[in-house]
PDB file of C-alpha atoms in Angstrom:
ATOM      1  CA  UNK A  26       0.000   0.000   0.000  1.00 77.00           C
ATOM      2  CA  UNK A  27       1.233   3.503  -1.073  1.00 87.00           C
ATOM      3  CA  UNK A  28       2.147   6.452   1.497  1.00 86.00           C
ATOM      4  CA  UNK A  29      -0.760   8.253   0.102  1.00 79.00           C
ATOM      5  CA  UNK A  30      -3.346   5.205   0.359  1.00 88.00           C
ATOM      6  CA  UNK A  31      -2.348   5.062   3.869  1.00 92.00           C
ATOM      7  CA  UNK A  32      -2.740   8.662   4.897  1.00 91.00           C
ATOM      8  CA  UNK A  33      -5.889   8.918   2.961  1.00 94.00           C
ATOM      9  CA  UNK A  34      -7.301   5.523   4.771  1.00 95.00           C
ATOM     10  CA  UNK A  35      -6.175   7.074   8.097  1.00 94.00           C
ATOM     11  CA  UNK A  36      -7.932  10.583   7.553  1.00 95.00           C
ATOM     12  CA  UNK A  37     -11.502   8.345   6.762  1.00 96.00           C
ATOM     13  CA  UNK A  38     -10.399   6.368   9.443  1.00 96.00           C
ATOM     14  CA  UNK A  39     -10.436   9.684  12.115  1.00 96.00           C
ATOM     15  CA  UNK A  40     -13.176  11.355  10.353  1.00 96.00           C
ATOM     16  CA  UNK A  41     -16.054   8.843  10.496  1.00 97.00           C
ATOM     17  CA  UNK A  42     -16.375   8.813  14.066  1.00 96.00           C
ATOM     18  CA  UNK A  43     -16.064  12.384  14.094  1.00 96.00           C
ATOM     19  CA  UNK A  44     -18.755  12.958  11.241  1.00 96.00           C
ATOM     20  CA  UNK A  45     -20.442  10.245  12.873  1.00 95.00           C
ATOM     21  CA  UNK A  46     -20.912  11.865  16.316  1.00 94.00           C
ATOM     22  CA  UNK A  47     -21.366  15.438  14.656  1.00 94.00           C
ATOM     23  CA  UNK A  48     -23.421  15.150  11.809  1.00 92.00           C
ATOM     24  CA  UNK A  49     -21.938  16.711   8.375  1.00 93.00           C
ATOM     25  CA  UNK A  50     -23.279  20.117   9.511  1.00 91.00           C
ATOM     26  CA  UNK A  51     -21.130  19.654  13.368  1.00 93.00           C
ATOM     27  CA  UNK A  52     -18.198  18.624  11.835  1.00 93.00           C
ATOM     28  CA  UNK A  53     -15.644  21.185  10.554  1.00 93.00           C
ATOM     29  CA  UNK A  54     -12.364  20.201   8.542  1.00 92.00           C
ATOM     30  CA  UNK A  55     -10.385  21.441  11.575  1.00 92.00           C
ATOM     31  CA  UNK A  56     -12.036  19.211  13.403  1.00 94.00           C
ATOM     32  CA  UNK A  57     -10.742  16.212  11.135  1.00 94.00           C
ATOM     33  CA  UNK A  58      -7.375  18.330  10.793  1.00 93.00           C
ATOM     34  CA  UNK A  59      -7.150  18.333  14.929  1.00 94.00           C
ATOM     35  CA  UNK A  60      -7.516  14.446  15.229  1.00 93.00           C
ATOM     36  CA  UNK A  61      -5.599  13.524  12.207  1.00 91.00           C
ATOM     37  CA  UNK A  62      -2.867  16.047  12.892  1.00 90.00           C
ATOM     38  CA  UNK A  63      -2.447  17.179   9.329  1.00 87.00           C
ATOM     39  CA  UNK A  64      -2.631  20.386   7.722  1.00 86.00           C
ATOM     40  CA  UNK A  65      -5.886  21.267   6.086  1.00 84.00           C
ATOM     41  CA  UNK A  66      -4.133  21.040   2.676  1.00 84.00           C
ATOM     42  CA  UNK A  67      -3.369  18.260   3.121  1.00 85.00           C
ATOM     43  CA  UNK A  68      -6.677  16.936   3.581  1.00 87.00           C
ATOM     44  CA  UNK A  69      -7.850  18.320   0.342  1.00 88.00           C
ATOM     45  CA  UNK A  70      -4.973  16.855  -1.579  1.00 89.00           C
ATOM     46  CA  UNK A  71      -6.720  13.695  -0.760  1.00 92.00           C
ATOM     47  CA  UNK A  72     -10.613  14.505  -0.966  1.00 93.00           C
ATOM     48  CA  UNK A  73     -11.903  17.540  -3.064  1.00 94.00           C
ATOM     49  CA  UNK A  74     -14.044  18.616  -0.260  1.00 94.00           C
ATOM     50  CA  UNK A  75     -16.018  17.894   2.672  1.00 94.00           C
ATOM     51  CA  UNK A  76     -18.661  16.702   1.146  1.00 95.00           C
ATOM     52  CA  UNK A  77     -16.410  13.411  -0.597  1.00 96.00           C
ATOM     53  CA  UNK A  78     -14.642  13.047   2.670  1.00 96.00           C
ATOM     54  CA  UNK A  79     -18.165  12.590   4.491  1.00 96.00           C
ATOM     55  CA  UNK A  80     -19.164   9.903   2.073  1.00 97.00           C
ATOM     56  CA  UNK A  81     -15.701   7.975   2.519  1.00 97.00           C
ATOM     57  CA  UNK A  82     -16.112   8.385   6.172  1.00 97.00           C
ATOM     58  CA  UNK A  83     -19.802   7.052   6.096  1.00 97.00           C
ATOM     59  CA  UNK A  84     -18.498   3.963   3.731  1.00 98.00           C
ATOM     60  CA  UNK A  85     -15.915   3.104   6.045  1.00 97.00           C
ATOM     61  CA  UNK A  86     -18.512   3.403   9.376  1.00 97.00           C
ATOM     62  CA  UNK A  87     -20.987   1.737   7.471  1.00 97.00           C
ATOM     63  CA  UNK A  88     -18.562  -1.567   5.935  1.00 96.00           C
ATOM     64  CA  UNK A  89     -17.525  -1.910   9.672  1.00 96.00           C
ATOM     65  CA  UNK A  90     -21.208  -1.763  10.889  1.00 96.00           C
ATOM     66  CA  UNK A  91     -21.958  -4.453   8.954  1.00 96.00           C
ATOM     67  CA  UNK A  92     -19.182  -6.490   8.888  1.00 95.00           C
ATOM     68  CA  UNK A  93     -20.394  -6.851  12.447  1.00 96.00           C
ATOM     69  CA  UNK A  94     -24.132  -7.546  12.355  1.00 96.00           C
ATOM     70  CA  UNK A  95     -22.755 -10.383   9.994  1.00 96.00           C
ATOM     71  CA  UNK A  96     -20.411 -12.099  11.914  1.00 96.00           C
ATOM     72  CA  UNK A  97     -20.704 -15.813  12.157  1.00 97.00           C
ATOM     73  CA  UNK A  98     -23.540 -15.983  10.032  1.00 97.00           C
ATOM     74  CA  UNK A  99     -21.991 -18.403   8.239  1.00 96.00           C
ATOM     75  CA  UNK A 100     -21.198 -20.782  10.741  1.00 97.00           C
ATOM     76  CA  UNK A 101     -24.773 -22.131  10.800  1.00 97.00           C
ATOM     77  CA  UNK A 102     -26.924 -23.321   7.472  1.00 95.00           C
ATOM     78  CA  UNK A 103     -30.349 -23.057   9.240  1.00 96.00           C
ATOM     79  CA  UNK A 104     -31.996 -19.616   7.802  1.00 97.00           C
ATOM     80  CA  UNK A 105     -33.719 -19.019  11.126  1.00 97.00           C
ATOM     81  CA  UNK A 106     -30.358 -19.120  13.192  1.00 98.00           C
ATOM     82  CA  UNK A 107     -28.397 -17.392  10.440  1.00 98.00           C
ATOM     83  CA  UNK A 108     -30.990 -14.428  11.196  1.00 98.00           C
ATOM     84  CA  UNK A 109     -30.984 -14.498  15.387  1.00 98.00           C
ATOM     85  CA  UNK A 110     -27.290 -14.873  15.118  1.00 98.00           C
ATOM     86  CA  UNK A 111     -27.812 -11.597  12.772  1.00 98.00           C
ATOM     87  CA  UNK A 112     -30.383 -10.036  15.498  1.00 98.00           C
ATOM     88  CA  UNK A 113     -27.955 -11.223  18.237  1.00 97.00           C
ATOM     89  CA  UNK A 114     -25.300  -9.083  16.688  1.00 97.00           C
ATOM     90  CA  UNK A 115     -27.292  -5.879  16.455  1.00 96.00           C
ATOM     91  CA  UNK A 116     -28.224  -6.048  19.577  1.00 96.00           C
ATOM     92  CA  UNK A 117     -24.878  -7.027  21.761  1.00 93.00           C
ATOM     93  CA  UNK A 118     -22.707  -5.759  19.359  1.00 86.00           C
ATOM     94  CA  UNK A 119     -20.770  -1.898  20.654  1.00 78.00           C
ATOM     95  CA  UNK A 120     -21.768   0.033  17.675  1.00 80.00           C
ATOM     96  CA  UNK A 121     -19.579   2.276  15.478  1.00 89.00           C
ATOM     97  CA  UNK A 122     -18.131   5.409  17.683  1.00 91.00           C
ATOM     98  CA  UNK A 123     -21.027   7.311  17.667  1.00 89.00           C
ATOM     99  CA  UNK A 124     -23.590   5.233  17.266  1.00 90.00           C
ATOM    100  CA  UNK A 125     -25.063   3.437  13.633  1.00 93.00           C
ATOM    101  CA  UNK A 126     -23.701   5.215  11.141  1.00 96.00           C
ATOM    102  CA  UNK A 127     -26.989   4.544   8.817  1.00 95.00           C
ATOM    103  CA  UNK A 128     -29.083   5.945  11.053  1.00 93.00           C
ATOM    104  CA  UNK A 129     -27.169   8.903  12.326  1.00 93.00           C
ATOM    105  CA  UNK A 130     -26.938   9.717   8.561  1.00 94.00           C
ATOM    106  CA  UNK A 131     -30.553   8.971   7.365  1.00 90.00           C
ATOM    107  CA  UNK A 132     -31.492  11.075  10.421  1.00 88.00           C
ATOM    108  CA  UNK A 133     -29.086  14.278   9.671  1.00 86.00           C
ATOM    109  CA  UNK A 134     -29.412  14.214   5.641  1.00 77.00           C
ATOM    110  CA  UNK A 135     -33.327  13.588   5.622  1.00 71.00           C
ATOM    111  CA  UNK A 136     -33.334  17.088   4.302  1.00 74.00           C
ATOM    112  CA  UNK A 137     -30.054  17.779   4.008  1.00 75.00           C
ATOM    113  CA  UNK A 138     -26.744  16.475   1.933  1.00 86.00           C
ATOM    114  CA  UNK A 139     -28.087  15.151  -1.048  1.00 91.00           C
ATOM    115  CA  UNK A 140     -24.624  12.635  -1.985  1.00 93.00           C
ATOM    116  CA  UNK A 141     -24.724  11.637   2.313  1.00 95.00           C
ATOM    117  CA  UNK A 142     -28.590  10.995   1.825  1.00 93.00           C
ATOM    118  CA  UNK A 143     -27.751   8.883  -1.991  1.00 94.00           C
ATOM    119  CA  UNK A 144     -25.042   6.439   0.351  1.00 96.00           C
ATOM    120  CA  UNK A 145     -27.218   5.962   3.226  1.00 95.00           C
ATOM    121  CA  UNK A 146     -30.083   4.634   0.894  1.00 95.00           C
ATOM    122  CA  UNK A 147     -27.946   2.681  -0.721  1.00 97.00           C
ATOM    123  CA  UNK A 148     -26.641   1.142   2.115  1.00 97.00           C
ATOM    124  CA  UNK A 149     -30.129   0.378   3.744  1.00 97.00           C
ATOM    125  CA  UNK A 150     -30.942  -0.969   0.087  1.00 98.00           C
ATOM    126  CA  UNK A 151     -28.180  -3.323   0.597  1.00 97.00           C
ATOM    127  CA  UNK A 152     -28.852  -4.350   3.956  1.00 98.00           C
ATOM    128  CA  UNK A 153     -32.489  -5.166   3.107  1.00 98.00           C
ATOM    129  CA  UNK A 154     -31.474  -7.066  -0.286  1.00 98.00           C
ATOM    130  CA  UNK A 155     -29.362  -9.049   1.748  1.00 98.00           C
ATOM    131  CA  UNK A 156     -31.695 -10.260   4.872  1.00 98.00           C
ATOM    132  CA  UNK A 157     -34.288 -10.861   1.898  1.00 98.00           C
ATOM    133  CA  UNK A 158     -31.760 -13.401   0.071  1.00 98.00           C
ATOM    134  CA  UNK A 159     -31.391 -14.812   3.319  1.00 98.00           C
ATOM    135  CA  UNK A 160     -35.017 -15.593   3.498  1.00 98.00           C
ATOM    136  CA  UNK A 161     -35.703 -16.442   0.064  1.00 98.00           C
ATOM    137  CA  UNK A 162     -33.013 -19.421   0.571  1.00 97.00           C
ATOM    138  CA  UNK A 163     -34.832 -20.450   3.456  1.00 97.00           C
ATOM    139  CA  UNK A 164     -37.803 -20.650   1.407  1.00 97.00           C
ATOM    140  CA  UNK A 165     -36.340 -22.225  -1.498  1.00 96.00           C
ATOM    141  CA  UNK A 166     -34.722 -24.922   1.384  1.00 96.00           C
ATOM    142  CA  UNK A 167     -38.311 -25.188   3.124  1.00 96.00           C
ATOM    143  CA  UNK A 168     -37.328 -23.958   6.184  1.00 97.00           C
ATOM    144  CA  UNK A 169     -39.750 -20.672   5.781  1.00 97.00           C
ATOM    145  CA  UNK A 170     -43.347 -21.387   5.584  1.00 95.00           C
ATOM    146  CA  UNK A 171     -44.537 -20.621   1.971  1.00 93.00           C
ATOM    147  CA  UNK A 172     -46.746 -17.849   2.591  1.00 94.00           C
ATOM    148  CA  UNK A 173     -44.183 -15.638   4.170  1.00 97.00           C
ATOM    149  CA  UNK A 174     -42.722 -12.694   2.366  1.00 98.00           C
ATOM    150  CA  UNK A 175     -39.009 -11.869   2.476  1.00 98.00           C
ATOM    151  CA  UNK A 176     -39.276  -8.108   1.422  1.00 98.00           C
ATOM    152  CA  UNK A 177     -42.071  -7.923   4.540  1.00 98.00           C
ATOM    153  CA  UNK A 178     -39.632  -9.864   6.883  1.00 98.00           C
ATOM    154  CA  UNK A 179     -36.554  -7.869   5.646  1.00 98.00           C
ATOM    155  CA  UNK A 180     -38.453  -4.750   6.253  1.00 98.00           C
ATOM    156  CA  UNK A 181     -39.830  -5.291   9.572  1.00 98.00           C
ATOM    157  CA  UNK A 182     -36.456  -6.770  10.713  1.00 98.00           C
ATOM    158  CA  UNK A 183     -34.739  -3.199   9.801  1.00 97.00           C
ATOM    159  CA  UNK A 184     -37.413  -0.910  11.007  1.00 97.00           C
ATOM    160  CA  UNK A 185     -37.658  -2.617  14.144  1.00 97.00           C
ATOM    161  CA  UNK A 186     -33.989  -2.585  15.211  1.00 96.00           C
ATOM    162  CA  UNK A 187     -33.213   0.591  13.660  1.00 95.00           C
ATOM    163  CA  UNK A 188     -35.973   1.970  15.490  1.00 94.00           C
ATOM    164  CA  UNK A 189     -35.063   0.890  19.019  1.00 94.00           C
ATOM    165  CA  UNK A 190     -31.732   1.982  18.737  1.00 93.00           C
ATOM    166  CA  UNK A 191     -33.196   5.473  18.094  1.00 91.00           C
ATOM    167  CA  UNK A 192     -35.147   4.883  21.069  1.00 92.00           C
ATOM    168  CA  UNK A 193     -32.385   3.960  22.992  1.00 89.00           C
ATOM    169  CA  UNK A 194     -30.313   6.713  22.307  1.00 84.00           C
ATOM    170  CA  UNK A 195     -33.224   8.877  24.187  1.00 86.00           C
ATOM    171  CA  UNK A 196     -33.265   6.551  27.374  1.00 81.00           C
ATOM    172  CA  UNK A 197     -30.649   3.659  27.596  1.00 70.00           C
ATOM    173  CA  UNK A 198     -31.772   2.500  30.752  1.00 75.00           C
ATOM    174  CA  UNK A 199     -35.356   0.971  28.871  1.00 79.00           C
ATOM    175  CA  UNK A 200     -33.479  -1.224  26.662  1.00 89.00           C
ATOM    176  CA  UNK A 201     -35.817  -0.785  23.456  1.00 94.00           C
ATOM    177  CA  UNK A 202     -32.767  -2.482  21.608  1.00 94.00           C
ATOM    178  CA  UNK A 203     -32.565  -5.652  23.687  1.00 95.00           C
ATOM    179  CA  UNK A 204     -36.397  -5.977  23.831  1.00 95.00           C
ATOM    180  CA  UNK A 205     -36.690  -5.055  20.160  1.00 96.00           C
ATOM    181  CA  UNK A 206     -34.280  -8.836  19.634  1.00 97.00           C
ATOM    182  CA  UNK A 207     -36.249 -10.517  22.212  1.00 97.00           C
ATOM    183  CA  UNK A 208     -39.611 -10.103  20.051  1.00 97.00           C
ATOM    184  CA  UNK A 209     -37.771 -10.339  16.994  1.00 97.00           C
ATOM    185  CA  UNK A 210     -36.557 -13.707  18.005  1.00 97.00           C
ATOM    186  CA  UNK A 211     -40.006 -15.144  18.939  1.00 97.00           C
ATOM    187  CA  UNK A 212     -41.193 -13.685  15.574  1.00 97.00           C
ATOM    188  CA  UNK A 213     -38.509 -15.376  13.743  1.00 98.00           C
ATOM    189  CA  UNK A 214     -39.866 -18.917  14.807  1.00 97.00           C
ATOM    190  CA  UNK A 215     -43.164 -18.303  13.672  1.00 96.00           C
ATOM    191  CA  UNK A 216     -41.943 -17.732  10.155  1.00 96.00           C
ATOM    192  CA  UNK A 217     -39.965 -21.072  10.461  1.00 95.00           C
ATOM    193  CA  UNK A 218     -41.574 -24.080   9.010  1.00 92.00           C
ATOM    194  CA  UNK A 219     -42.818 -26.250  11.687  1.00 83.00           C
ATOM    195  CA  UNK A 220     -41.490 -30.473  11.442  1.00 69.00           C
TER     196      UNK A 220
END
């Protein structure tokens, strides 16, 4: 790896907890220039502006993020455990500095950064695709009743998750995040086929 791929890997690496914790509005370039210890110029030798550094930083919070919630899926073939292993991992997991960088970024782009907005769909496009390839396997290995629909599952799987971690960042003490897995769980064995 070049001198340059390094230092630009290390800035992303600094900045996406920073944009993370911030928003793309909170954090400044000297920000990023404090915690990297670079000069600004630096910086923009590597990224044109902000604007490209904030969508490196997200991709980088974002392929960590989910490197995690997919940990040792694939040390188990049954669809239903692949998922509560999945569910487990949300939920126990320490998330990205900051908190999840999808929803920190869906939440401060709604109406904001068009190009932050453009990755954060994309990634919650991919994150859906995937849980809904998980469950169409388990359908094509009859191990999800027939009747049950993997964009439905997929999307009540995200929005339930995503949502208690919201919650939880207003009052931690509830535990809308751990409760949130609990029902998830139960709900995953009633799409199961039943032997």
């Amino acid at each position: 790896m070049s001198k340059g791929t390094e230092t630009r890997n290390r800035i992303i690496a600094k900045a996406a907890p920073l944009f993370n914790r911030k928003g793309y509005e909170g954090c400044s370039m000297q920000d990023i220039v404090d915690a990297v210890g670079l000069e600004k110029g630096s910086l923009y030798g590597h990224f044109p502006n902000k604007e490209a550094l904030a969508v490196a930083a997200f991709e980088h919070a974002w392929s960590e993020t989910s490197g995690a919630r997919m940990a040792n899926m694939d040390t188990v073939t049954n669809t239903i455990e692949k998922l509560k292993i999945h569910v487990a991992n949300v939920v126990s997991l320490p998330s990205f500095a900051g908190g999840c960088p999808l929803l920190n970024t869906i939440a401060d782009n709604d109406d904001g950064n068009p190009a932050l907005k453009k990755v954060a769909r994309n990634a919650l496009k991919e994150w859906h695709v995937y849980l809904q390839s998980i469950l169409k396997d388990g359908k094509d290995k009859e191990e999800i009743r027939a009747g049950v629909d993997p964009e439905e599952v997929a999307t009540l799987m995200i929005s339930l998750l995503e949502g208690a971690m919201a919650f939880d960042r207003v009052d931690r003490k509830l535990g809308f995040l751990v409760q949130a897995g609990k029902h998830l769980n139960s709900y995953l064995d009633t799409v199961a086929v039943q032997l």
